[in-house]
Tab-separated table of C-alpha atoms and ligand atoms in Angstrom:
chain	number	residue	atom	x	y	z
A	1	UNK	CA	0.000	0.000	0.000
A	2	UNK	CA	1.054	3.098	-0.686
A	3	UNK	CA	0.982	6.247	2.045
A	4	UNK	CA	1.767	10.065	1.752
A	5	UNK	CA	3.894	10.710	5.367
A	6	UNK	CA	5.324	13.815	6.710
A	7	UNK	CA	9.453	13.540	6.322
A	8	UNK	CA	9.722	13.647	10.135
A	9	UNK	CA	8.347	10.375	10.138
A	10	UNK	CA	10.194	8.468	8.118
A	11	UNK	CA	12.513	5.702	9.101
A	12	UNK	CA	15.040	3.441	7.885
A	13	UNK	CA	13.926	0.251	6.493
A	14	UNK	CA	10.823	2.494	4.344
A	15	UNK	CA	10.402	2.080	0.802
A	16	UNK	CA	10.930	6.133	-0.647
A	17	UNK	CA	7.923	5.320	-3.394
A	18	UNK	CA	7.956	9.028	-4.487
A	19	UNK	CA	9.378	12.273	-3.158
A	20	UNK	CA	7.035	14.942	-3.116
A	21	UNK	CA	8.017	18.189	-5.395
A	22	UNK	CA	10.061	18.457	-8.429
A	23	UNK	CA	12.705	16.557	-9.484
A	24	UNK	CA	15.463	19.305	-9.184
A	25	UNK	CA	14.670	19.875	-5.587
A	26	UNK	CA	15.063	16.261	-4.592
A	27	UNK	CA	18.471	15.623	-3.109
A	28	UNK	CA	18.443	12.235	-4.562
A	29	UNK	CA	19.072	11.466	-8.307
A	30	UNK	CA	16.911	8.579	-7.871
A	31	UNK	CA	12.899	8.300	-7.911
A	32	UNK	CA	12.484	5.601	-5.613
A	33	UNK	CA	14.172	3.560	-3.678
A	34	UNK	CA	14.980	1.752	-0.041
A	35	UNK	CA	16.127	4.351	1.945
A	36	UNK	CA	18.658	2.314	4.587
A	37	UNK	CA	21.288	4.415	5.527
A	38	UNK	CA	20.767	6.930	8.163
A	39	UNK	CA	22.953	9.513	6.268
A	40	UNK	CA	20.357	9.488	3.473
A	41	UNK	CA	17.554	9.843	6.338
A	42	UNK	CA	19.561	13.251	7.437
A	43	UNK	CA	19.899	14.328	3.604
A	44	UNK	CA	16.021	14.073	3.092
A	45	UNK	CA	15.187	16.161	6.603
A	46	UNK	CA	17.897	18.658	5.502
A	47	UNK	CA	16.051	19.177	2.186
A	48	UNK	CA	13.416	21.280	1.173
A	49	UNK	CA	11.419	18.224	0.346
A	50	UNK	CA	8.455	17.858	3.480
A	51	UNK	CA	6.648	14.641	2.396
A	52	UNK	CA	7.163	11.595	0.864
A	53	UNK	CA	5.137	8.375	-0.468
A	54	UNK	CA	6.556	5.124	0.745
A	55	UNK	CA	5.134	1.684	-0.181
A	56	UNK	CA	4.309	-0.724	2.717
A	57	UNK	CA	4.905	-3.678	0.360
A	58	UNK	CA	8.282	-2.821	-0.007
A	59	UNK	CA	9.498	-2.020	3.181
A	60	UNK	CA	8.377	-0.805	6.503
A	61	UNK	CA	5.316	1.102	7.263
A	62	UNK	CA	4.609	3.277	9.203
A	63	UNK	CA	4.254	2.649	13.232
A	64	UNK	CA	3.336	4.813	16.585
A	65	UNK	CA	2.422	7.736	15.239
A	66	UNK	CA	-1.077	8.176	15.461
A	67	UNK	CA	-1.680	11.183	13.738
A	68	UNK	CA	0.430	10.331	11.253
A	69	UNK	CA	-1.379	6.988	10.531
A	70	UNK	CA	-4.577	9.043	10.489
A	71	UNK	CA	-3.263	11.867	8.182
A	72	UNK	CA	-2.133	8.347	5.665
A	73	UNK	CA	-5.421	7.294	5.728
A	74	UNK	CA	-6.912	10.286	4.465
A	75	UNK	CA	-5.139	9.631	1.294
A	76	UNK	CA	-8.191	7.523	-0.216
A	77	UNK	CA	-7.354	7.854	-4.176
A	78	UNK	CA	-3.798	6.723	-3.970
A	79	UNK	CA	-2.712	6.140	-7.245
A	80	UNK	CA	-4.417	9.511	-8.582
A	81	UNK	CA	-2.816	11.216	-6.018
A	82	UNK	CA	0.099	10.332	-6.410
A	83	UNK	CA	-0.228	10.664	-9.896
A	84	UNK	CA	-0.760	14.542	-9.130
A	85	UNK	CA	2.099	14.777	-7.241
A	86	UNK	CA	4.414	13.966	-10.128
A	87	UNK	CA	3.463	16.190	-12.415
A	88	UNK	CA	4.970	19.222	-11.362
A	89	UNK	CA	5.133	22.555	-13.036
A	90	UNK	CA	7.168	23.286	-15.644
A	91	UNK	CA	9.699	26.261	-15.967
A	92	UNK	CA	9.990	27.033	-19.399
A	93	UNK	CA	10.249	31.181	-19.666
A	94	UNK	CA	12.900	32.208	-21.645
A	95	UNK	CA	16.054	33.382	-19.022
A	96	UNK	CA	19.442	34.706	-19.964
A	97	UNK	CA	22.418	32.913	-20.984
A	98	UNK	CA	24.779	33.250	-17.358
A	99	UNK	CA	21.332	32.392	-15.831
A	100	UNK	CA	20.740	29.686	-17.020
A	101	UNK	CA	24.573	28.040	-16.436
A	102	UNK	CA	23.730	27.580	-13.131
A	103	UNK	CA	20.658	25.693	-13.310
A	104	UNK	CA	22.260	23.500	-16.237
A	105	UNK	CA	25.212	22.731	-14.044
A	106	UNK	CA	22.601	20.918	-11.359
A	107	UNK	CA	21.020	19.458	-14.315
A	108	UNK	CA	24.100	18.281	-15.984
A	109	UNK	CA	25.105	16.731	-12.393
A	110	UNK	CA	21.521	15.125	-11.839
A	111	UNK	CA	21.542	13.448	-15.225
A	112	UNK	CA	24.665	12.394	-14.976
A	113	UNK	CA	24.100	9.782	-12.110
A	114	UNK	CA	20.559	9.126	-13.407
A	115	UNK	CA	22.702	8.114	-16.737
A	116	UNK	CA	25.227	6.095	-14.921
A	117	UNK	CA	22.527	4.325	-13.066
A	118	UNK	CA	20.610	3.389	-16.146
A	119	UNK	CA	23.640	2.244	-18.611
A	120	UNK	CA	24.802	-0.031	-14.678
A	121	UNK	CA	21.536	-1.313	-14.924
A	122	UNK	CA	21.354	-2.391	-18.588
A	123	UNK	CA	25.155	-4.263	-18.024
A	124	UNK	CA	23.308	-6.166	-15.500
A	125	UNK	CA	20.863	-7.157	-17.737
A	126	UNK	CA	17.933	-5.193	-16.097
A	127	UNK	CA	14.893	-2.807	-17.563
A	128	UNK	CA	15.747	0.568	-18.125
A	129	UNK	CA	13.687	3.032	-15.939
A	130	UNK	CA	11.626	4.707	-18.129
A	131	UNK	CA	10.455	7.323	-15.383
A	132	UNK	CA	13.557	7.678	-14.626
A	133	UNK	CA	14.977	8.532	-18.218
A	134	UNK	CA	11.521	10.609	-18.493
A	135	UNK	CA	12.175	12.770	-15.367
A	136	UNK	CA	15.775	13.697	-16.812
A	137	UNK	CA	14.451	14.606	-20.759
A	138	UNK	CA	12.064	16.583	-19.321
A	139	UNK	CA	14.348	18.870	-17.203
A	140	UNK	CA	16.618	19.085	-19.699
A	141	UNK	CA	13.785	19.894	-22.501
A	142	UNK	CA	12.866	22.704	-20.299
A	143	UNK	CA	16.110	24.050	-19.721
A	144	UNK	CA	16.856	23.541	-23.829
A	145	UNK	CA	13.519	26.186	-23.843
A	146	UNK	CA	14.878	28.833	-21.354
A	147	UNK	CA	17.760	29.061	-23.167
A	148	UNK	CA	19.145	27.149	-25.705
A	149	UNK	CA	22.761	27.258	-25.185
A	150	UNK	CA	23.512	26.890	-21.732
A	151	UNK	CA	23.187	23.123	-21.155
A	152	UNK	CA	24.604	22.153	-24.602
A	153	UNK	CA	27.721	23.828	-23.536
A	154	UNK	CA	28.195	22.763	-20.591
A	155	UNK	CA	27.480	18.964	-21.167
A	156	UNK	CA	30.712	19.308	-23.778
A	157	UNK	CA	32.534	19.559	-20.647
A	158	UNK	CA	33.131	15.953	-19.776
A	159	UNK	CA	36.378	14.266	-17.620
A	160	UNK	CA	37.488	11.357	-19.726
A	161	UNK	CA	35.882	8.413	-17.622
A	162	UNK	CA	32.086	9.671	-17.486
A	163	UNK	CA	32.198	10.468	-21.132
A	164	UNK	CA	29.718	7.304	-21.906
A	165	UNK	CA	27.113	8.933	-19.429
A	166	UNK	CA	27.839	12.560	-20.420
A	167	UNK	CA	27.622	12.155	-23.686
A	168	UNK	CA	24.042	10.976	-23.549
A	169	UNK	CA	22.958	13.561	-21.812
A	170	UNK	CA	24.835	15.995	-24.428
A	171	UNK	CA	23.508	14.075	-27.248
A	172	UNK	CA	19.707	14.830	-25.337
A	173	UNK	CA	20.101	18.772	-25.222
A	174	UNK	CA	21.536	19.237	-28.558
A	175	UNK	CA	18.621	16.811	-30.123
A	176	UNK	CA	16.287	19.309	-28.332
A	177	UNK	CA	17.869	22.363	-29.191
A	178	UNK	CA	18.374	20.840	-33.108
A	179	UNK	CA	14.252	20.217	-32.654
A	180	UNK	CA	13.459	23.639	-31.927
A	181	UNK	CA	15.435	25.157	-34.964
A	182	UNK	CA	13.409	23.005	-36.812
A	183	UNK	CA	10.025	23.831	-35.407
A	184	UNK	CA	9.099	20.182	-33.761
A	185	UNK	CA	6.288	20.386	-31.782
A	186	UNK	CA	6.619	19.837	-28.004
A	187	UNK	CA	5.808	15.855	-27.896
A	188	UNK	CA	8.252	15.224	-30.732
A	189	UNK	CA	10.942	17.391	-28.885
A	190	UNK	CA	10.298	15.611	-26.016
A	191	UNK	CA	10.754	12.016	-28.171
A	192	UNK	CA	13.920	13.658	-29.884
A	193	UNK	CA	15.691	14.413	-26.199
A	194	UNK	CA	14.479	10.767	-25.281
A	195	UNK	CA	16.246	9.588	-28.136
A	196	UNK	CA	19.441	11.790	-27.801
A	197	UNK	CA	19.303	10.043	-24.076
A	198	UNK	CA	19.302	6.535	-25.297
A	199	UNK	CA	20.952	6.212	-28.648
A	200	UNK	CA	23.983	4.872	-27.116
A	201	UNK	CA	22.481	2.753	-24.315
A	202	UNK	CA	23.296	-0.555	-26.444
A	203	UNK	CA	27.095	-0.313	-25.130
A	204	UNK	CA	26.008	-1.494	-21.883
A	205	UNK	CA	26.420	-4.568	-23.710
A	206	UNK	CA	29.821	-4.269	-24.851
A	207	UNK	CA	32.914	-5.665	-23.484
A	208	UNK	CA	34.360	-2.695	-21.185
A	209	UNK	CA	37.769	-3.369	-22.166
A	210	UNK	CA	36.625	-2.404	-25.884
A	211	UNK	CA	34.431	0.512	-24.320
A	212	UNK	CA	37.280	1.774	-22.247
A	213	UNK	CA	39.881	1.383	-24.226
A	214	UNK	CA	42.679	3.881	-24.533
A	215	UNK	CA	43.130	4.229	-28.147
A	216	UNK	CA	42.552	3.404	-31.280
A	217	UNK	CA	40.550	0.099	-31.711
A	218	UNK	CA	41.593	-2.969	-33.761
A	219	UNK	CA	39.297	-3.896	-37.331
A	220	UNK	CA	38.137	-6.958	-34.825
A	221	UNK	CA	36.582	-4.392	-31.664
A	222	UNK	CA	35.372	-2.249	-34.085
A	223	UNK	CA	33.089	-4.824	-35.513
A	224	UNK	CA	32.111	-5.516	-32.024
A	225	UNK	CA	31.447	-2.114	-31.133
A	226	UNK	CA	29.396	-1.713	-34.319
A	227	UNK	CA	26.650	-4.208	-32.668
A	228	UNK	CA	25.888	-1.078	-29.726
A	229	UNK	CA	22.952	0.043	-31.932
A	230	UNK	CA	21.071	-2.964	-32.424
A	231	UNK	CA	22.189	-4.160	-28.932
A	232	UNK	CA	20.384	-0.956	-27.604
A	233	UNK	CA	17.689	-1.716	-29.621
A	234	UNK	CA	17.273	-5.031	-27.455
A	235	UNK	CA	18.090	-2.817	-24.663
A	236	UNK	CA	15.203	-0.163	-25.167
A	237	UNK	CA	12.320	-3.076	-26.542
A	238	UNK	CA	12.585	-4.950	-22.834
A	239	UNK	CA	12.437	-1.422	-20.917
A	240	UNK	CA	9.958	-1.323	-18.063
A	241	UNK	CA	7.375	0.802	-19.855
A	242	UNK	CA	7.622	1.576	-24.187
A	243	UNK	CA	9.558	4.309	-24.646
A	244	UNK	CA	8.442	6.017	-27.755
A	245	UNK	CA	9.170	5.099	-31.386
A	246	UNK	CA	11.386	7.626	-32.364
A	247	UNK	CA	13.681	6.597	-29.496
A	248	UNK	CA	14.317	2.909	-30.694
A	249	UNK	CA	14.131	4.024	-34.295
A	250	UNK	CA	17.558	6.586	-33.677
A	251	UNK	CA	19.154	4.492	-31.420
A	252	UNK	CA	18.948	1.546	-34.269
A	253	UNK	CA	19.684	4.525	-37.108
A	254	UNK	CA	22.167	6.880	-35.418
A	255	UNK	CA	25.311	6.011	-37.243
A	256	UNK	CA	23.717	5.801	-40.878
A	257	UNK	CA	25.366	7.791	-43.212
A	258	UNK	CA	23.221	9.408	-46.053
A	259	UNK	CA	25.657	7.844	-48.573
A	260	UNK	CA	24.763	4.480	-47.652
A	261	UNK	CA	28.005	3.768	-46.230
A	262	UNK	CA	27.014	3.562	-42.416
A	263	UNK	CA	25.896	0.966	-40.136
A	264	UNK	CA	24.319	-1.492	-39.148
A	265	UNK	CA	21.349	-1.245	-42.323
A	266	UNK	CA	23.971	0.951	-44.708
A	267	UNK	CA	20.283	3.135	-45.190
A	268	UNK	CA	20.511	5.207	-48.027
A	269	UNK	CA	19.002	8.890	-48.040
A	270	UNK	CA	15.164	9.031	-48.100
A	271	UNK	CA	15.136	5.846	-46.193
A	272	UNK	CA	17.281	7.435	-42.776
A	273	UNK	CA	14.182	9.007	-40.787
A	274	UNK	CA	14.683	13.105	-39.931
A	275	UNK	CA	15.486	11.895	-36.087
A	276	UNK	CA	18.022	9.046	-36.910
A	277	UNK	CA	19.496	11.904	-39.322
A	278	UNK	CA	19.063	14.581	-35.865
A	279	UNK	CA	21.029	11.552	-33.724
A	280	UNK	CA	24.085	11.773	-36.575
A	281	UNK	CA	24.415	15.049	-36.174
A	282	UNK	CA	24.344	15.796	-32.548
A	283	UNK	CA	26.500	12.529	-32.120
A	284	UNK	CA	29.321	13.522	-34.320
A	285	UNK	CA	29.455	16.831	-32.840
A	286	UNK	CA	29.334	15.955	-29.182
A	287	UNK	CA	31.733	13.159	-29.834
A	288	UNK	CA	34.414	15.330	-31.313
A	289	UNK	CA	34.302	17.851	-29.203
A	290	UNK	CA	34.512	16.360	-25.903
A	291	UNK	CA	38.002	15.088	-24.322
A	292	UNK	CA	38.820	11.347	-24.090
A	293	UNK	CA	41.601	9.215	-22.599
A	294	UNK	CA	43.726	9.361	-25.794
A	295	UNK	CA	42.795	12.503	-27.065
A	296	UNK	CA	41.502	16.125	-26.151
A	297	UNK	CA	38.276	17.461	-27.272
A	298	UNK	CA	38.416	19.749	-30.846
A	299	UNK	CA	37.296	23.361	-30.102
A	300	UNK	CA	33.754	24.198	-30.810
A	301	UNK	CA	34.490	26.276	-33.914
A	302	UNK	CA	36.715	23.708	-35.512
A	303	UNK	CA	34.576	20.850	-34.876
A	304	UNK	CA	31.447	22.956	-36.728
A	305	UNK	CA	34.010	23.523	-39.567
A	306	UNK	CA	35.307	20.177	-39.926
A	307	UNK	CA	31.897	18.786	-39.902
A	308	UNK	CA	30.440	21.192	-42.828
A	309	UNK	CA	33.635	19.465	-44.774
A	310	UNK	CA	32.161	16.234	-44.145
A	311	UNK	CA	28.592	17.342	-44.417
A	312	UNK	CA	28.289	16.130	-47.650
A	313	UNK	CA	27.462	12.058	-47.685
A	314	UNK	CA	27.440	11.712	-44.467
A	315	UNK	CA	24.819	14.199	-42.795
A	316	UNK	CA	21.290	15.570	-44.623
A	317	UNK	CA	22.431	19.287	-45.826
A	318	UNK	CA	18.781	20.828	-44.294
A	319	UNK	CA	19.632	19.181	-40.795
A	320	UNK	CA	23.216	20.122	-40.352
A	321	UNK	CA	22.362	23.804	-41.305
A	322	UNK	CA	19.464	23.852	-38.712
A	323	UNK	CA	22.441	22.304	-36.531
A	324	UNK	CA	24.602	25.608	-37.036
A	325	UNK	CA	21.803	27.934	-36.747
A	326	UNK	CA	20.844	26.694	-33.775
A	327	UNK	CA	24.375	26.046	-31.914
A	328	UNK	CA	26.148	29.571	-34.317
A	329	UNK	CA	29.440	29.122	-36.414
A	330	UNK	CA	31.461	29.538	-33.394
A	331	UNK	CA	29.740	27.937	-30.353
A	332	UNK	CA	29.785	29.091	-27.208
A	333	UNK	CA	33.349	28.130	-25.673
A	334	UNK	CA	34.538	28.543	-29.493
A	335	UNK	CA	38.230	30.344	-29.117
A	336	UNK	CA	38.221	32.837	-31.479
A	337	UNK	CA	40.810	35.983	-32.825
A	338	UNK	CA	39.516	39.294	-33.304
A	339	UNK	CA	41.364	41.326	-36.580
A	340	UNK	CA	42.244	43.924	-33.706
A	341	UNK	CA	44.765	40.948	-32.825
A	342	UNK	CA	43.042	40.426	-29.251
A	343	UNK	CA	41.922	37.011	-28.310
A	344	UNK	CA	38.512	36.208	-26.836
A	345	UNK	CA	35.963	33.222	-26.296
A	346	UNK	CA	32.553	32.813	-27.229
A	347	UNK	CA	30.165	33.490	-24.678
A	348	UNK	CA	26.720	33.489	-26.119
A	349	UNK	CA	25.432	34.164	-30.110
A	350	UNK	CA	23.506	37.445	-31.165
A	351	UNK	CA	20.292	38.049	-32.388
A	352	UNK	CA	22.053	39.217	-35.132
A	353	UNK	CA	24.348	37.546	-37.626
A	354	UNK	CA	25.719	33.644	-37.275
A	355	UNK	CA	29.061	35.238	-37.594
A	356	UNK	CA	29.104	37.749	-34.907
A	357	UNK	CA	28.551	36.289	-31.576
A	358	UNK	CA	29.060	37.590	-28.269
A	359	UNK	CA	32.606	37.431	-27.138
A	360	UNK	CA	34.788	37.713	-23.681
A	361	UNK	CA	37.958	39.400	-24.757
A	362	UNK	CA	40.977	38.874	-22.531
A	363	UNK	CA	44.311	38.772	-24.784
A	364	UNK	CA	46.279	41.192	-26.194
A	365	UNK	CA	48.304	39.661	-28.667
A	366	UNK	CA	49.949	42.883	-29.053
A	367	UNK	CA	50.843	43.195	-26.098
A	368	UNK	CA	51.318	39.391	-25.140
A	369	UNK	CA	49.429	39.012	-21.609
A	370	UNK	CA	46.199	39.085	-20.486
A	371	UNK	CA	44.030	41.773	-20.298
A	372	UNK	CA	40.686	42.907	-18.273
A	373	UNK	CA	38.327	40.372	-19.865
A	374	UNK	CA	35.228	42.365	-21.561
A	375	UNK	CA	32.447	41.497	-23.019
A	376	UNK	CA	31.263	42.647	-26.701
A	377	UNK	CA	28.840	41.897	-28.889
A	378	UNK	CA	29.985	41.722	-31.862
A	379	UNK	CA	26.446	42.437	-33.726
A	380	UNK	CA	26.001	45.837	-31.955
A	381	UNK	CA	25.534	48.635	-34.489
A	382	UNK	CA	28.709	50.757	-33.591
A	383	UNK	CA	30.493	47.548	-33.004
A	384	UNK	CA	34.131	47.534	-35.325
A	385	UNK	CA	36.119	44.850	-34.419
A	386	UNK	CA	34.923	41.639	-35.906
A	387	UNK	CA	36.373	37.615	-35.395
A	388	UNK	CA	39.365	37.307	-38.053
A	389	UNK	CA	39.391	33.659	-37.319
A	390	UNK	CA	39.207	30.416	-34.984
A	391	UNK	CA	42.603	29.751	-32.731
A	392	UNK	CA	43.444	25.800	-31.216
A	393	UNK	CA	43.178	26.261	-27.736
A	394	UNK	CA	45.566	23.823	-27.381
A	395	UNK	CA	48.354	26.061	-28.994
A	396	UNK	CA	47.537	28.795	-25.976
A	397	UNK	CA	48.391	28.580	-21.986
A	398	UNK	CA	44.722	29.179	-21.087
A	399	UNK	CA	43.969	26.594	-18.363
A	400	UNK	CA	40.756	28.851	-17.375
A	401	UNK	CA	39.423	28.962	-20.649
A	402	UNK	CA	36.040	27.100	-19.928
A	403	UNK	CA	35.639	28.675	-16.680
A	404	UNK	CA	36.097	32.513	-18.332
A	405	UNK	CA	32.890	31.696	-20.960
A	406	UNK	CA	31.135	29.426	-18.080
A	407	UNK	CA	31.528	31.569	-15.093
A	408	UNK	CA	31.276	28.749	-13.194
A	409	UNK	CA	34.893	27.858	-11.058
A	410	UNK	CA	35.864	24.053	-11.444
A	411	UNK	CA	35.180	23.393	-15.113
A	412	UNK	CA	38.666	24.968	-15.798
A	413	UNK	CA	40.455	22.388	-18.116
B	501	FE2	FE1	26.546	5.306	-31.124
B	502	FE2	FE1	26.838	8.375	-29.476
């Protein structure tokens, strides 16, 4: 049975069915679960969080407190109930850039162990959590709507060894920010983020010495690694609820190549569907550009340039342009040169023009050091200076770099 408590009541040994409140405000990653140790029990009283559903099948109930009991029993329509209590409002005004960063970070951290749970689950040959994976496409959907560049740049960020989890949840905001360039409706952004979140779940299933591997892999682990999409296709079909269509569909299609020359189907063209071409995309991009044991991530800029060379064949031509309108020719983070010689990096795009972003100048390379870092948009009317060209970060001593376009300390590097 289930039973809305007060928080003061709970004990160890309950059964968390559902915390009351949204998602972000929990100060668990997880939706429900067997709440044992007494450091989680101080977590949950030190939250903002002030009741809870646990199930009395699953673990204890509750005992000696009368009013309590009482107050449970008042709860006649459970299940609608409880129903009501998970869907929570939605945030979806539009908010500035900087703003937004510091909701995304929480996001970015939330996801991440939702992500790591999932992908542990699936190696242990378990359902995927569908409310789970729900919960974490809608936050991110809604952050994607305030503002669409703050999450997809900060999910680029990634340390070497979470890059599997990361990189789904990367893969997510960029399929949702790619969905809004292209006018999708909010049901089939919410299927294109669910997608983005799953495409790669089918390398739970491969060999982690192949999936962790430091290098370049042999002809032999690459033919095992090419078995992750229809592996996560297997994966997503045994889930504990159906995820939508469009989910299965990219995660089977994600690395088809409009040429014909990609796997596992080698689809041609008209046959790839407009999501499974979305998944290529956003894959590619988030794949180059984010740092990995045996090589460091390509600069924003770069990658968008290196990927219009290989547009052609590989990606549809009307989805990778709605990719650079909606991410700009030099994403944020992008290092760029101004034709004043000073150095600067992206930190948001204009209204304006593709080409003239918003940039934090803090280089002189007149002068050779570092100067006051300022901020100019590049689009404003009496604006002269203008971006002569992209610069390899990895050619300049700027260790700070993604903290001076973040603002937020600890994602230096
Ligand atoms: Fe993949
Ligand atoms: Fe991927």
């Amino acid at each position: 049975m289930l039973k809305k408590i007060k928080v003061e009541h709970v004990v160890p040994g309950m059964y968390i069915q559902e915390l009351c409140g949204s998602w972000m405000e929990h100060p668990f990653w997880r939706t429900h679960f067997l709440l044992n140790d007494p450091k989680e029990l101080d977590t949950l009283r030190n939250s903002s969080i002030r009741e809870v559903w646990i199930d009395t099948a699953k673990g204890r109930d509750l005992e000696g407190a009368g009013e309590a009991v009482m107050e449970a029993e008042r709860e006649a329509q459970v299940q609608a109930s409880l129903q009501a209590a998970a869907a929570v409002e939605r945030h979806q005004e539009p908010v500035s850039t900087a703003e937004e960063l510091q909701r995304a970070a929480t996001i970015c951290q939330k996801s991440r162990h939702a992500m790591t749970s999932i992908f542990g689950e699936a190696r242990m040959g378990r359902a995927v959590d569908t409310e789970l994976a729900r919960k974490v496409v809608e936050e991110i959907t809604d952050s994607v709507t305030r503002n669409s560049r703050a999450l997809v740049s900060l999910a680029r960020l990634k340390n070497a060894d979470d890059y599997t989890y990361m990189h789904s949840v990367a893969v997510c905001a960029l399929m949702v920010a790619l969905g809004r360039e292209l006018g999708l409706e909010e049901a089939e952004l919410m299927a294109a983020g669910e997608a983005g979140l799953m495409h790669d779940i089918g390398k739970a299933a491969m060999p982690l010495e192949v999936l962790n591997k430091p290098g370049k892999l042999t002809d032999e682990e690459f033919a095992v690694m090419k078995r992750h999409p229809g592996e996560g296709y297997r994966i997503l079909q045994a889930a504990d609820e159906a995820l939508h269509p469009i989910t299965l569909d990219v995660c089977l299609h994600h690395h088809e190549k409009v040429d014909g020359s990609g796997y596992p189907e080698g689809l041609t063209d008209e046959q790839i569907s407009l999501f499974a071409k979305m998944g290529a995309v956003c894959d590619v991009y988030d794949a180059i550009t984010s740092n990995r044991p045996y090589k460091n991530g390509w600069d924003p800029g770069e990658s968008i340039r290196k990927m219009a060379e290989w547009a052609d064949g590989h990606f549809d031509t009307k989805v990778f342009h709605a990719f650079v309108k909606s991410l700009g020719i030099y994403p944020v983070g992008s290092l760029v040169r101004m034709a004043s010689g000073r150095i600067g990096v992206v930190v948001d795009q204009s209204d304006g023009s593709l080409l003239k972003p918003v940039v934090k100048i803090f280089y002189s390379t007149s002068s050779g050091c570092r100067i006051p870092p300022r901020i100019v948009d590049l689009s404003a009317p009496h604006h002269q200076d203008a971006i002569a060209g992209r610069e390899d970060p990895a050619a300049w001593p700027f260790p700070d770099l993604d903290e001076l376009w973040s603002g937020l300390p600890g994602h230096a590097g």
